[in-house]
Coordinates of C-alpha atoms in Angstrom, one line a residue:
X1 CA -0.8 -2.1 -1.4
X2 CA -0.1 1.4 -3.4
X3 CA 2.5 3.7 -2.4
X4 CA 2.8 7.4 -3.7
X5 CA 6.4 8.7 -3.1
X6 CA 7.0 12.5 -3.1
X7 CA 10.3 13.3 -3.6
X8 CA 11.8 15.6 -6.1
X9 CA 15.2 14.0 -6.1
X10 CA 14.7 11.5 -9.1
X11 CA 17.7 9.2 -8.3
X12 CA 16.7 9.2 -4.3
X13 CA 12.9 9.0 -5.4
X14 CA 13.5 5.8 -7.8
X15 CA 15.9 4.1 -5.7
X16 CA 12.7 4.0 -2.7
X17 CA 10.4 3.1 -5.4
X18 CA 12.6 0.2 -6.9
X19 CA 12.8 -0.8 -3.2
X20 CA 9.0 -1.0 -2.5
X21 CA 8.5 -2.5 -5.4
X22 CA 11.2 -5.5 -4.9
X23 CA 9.1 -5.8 -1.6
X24 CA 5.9 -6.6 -3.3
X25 CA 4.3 -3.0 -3.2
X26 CA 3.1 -1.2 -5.9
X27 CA 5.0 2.6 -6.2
X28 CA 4.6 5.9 -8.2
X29 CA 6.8 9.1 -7.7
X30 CA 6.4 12.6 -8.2
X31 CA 8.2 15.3 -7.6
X32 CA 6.3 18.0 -6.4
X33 CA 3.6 18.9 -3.6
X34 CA 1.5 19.7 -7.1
X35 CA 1.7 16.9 -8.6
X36 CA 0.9 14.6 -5.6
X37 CA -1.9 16.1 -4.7
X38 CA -3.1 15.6 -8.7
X39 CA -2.0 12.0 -8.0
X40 CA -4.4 11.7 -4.8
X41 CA -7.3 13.8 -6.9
X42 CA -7.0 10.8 -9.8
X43 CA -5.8 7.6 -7.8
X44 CA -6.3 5.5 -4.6
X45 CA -2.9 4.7 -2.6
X46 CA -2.6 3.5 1.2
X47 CA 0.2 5.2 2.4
X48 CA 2.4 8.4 1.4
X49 CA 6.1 8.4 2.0
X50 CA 7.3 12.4 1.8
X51 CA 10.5 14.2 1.6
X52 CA 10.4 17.3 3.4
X53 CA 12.7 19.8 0.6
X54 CA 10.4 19.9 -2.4
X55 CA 10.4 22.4 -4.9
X56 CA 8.1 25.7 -4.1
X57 CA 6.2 23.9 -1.5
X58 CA 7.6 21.8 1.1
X59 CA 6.7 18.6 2.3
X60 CA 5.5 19.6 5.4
X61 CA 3.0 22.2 3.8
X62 CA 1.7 19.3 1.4
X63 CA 0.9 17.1 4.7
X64 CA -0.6 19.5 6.4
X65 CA -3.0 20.8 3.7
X66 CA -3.9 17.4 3.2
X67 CA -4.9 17.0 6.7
X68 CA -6.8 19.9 7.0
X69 CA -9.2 18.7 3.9
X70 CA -9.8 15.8 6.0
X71 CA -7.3 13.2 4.3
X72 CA -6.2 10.2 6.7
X73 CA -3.9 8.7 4.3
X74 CA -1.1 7.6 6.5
X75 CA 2.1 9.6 6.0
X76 CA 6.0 8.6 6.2
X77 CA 7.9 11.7 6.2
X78 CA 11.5 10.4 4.7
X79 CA 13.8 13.1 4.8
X80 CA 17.4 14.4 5.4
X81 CA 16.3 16.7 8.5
X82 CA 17.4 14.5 11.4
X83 CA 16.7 17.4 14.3
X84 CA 14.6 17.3 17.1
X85 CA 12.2 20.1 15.9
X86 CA 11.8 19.1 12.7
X87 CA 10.3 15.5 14.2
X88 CA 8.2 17.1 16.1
X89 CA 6.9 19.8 13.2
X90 CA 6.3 16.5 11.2
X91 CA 4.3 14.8 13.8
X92 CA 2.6 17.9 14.6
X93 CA 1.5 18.2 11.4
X94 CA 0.4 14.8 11.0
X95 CA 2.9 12.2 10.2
X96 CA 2.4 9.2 11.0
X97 CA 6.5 8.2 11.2
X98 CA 9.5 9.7 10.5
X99 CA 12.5 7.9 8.4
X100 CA 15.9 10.4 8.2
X101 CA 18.3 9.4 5.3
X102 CA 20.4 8.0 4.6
X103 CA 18.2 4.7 5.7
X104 CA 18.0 1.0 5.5
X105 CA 15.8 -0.6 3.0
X106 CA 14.6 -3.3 5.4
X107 CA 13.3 -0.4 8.1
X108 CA 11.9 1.4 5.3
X109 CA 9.9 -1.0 4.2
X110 CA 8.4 -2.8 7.2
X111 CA 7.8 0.7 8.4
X112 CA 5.8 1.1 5.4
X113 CA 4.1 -2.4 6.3
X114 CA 3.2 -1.7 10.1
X115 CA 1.6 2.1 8.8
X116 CA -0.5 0.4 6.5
X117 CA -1.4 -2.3 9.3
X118 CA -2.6 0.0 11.7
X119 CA -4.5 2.0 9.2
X120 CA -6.3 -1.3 8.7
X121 CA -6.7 -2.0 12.4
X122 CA -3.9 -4.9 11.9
X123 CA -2.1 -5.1 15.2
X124 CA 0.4 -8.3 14.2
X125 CA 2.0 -9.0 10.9
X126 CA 0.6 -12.4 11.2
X127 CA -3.1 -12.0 10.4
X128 CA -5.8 -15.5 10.7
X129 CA -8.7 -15.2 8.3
X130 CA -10.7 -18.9 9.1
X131 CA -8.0 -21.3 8.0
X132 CA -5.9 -18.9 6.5
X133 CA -2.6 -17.4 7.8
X134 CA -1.3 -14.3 6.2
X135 CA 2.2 -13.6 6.7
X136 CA 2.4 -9.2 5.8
X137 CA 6.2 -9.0 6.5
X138 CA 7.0 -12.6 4.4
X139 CA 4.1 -12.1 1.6
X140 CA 3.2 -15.9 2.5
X141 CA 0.2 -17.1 2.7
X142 CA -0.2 -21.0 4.4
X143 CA -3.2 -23.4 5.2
X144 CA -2.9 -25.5 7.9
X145 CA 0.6 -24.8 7.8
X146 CA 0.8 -25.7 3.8
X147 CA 2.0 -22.9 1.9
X148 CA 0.6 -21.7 -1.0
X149 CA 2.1 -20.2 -3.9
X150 CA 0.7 -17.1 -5.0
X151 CA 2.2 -14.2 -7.8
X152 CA 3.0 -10.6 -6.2
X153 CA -0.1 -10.0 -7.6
X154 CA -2.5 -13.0 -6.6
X155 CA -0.9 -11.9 -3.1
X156 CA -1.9 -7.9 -3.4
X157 CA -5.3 -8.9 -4.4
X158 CA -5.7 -11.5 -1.4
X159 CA -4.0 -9.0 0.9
X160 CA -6.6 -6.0 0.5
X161 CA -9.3 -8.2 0.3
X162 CA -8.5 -9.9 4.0
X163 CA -7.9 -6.1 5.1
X164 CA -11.4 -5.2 4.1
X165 CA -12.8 -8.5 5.3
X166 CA -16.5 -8.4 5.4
X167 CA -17.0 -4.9 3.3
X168 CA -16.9 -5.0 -0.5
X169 CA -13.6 -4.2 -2.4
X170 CA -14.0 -2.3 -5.6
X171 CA -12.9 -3.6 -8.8
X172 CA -10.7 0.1 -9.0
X173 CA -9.6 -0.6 -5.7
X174 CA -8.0 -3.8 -6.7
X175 CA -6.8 -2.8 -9.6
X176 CA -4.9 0.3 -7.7
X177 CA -3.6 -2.2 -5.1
X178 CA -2.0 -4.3 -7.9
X179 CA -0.7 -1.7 -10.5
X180 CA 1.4 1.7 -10.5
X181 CA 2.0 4.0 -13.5
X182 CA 4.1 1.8 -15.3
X183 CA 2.1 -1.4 -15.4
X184 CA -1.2 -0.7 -18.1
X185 CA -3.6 -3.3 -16.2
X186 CA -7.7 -3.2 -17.0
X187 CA -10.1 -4.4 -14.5
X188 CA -10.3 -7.6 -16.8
X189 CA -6.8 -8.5 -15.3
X190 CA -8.0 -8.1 -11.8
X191 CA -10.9 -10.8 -12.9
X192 CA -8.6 -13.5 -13.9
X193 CA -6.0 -12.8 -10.6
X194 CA -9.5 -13.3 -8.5
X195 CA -10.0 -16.5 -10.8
X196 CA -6.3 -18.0 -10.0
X197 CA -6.6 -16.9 -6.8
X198 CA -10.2 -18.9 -5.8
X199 CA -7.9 -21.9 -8.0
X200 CA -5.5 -21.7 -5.0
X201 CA -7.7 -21.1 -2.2
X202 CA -10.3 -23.9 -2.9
X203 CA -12.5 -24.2 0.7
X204 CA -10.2 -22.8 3.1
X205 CA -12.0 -19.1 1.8
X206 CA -14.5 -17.7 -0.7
X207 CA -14.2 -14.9 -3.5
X208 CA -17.5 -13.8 -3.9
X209 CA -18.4 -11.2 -6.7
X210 CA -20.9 -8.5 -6.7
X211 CA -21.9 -7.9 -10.4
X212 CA -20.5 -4.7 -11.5
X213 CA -19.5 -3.4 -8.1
X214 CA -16.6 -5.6 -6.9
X215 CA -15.4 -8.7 -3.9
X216 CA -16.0 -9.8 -1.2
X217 CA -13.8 -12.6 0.5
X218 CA -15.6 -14.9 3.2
X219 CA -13.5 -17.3 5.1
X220 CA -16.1 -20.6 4.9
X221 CA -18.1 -21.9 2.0
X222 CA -21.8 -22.2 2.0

């Protein structure tokens, strides 16, 4: 899952991106309302995390300009405004949670995991898909209670394509779910994690691909 952090302080900023990253996401940063929305004009993320004091526009008006185009990106507003009202102008606006700093890297980040949950209608952590059992907070993956041992990346891949269970996943959208700015990945990678990946999963699911449109996992083989 891809992670767009707003936040213009740069050491604050990389210190939350280092930390999403470590926890298996992938994570850009930018440090202006402008340049996020150019980031959400180029690239596909799942979830927003937002510091309110941004240069020349602030958090707050970002969110709630994206909202009123119509974007349902979930939103963490991470901020150093701990009162009441500014909560409640967040949520009003249209976050979807609300961090104050200083914070704990272990809250941050399954916060981050249960906002991308519900935004896939994922009530538990613990997900079944057929014979399957997807761990989100552990970034395990077992069968019949074998564990299998997948890369960060074979586990990204598997991840959004169990979210999106019975729709077709874009080779882009893989590819976004895998790699931020820093990592120069072509949707020839994404191929040979899906070819690993059907390695490790032999019968208990099924990668199917759509020629030049994208996957499609099914949990039983034909």
């Amino acid at each position: 899952m891809r992670v767009l952090i707003v936040e213009d302080d740069l050491l604050v900023g990389d210190a939350v991106r280092l930390a999403l990253v470590a926890a298996g996401f992938a994570a850009d940063l930018v440090g202006s309302a402008e340049a996020a929305r150019s980031a959400l004009q180029a690239e596909a993320f799942d979830l927003m995390v937002i510091d309110i004091g941004l240069p020349h526009e602030n958090g707050l008006r970002l969110l709630q300009g994206l909202r009123s185009r119509g974007r349902v990106l979930p939103a963490l507003i991470l901020t150093a405004r701990d009162g009441l009202s500014d909560r409640v102008s967040a949520l009003d606006l249209g976050a979807d949670d609300y961090l104050t700093k200083p914070f704990h890297v272990p809250e941050l980040v399954a916060r981050c995991r249960a906002l991308i949950r519900r935004a896939n209608a994922v009530a538990s952590s613990r997900v079944m898909f057929g014979p399957l059992e997807l761990d989100m907070a552990h970034r395990e993956v077992s069968v019949g209670g074998r564990l299998l041992e997948l890369t960060h990346r074979e586990w990204a891949i598997l991840e959004c394509l169990v979210l999106n269970a019975g729709r077709l996943v874009s080779k882009d959208k893989l590819l976004h779910a895998v790699a931020d700015w820093s990592h120069d990945l072509t949707p020839n990678a994404v191929e040979q994690y899906v070819s690993r990946l059907r390695s490790k999963l032999g019968p208990a699911a099924t990668i199917r691909a759509v020629r030049g449109m994208g996957y499609r996992i099914d949990d039983r083989v034909d």
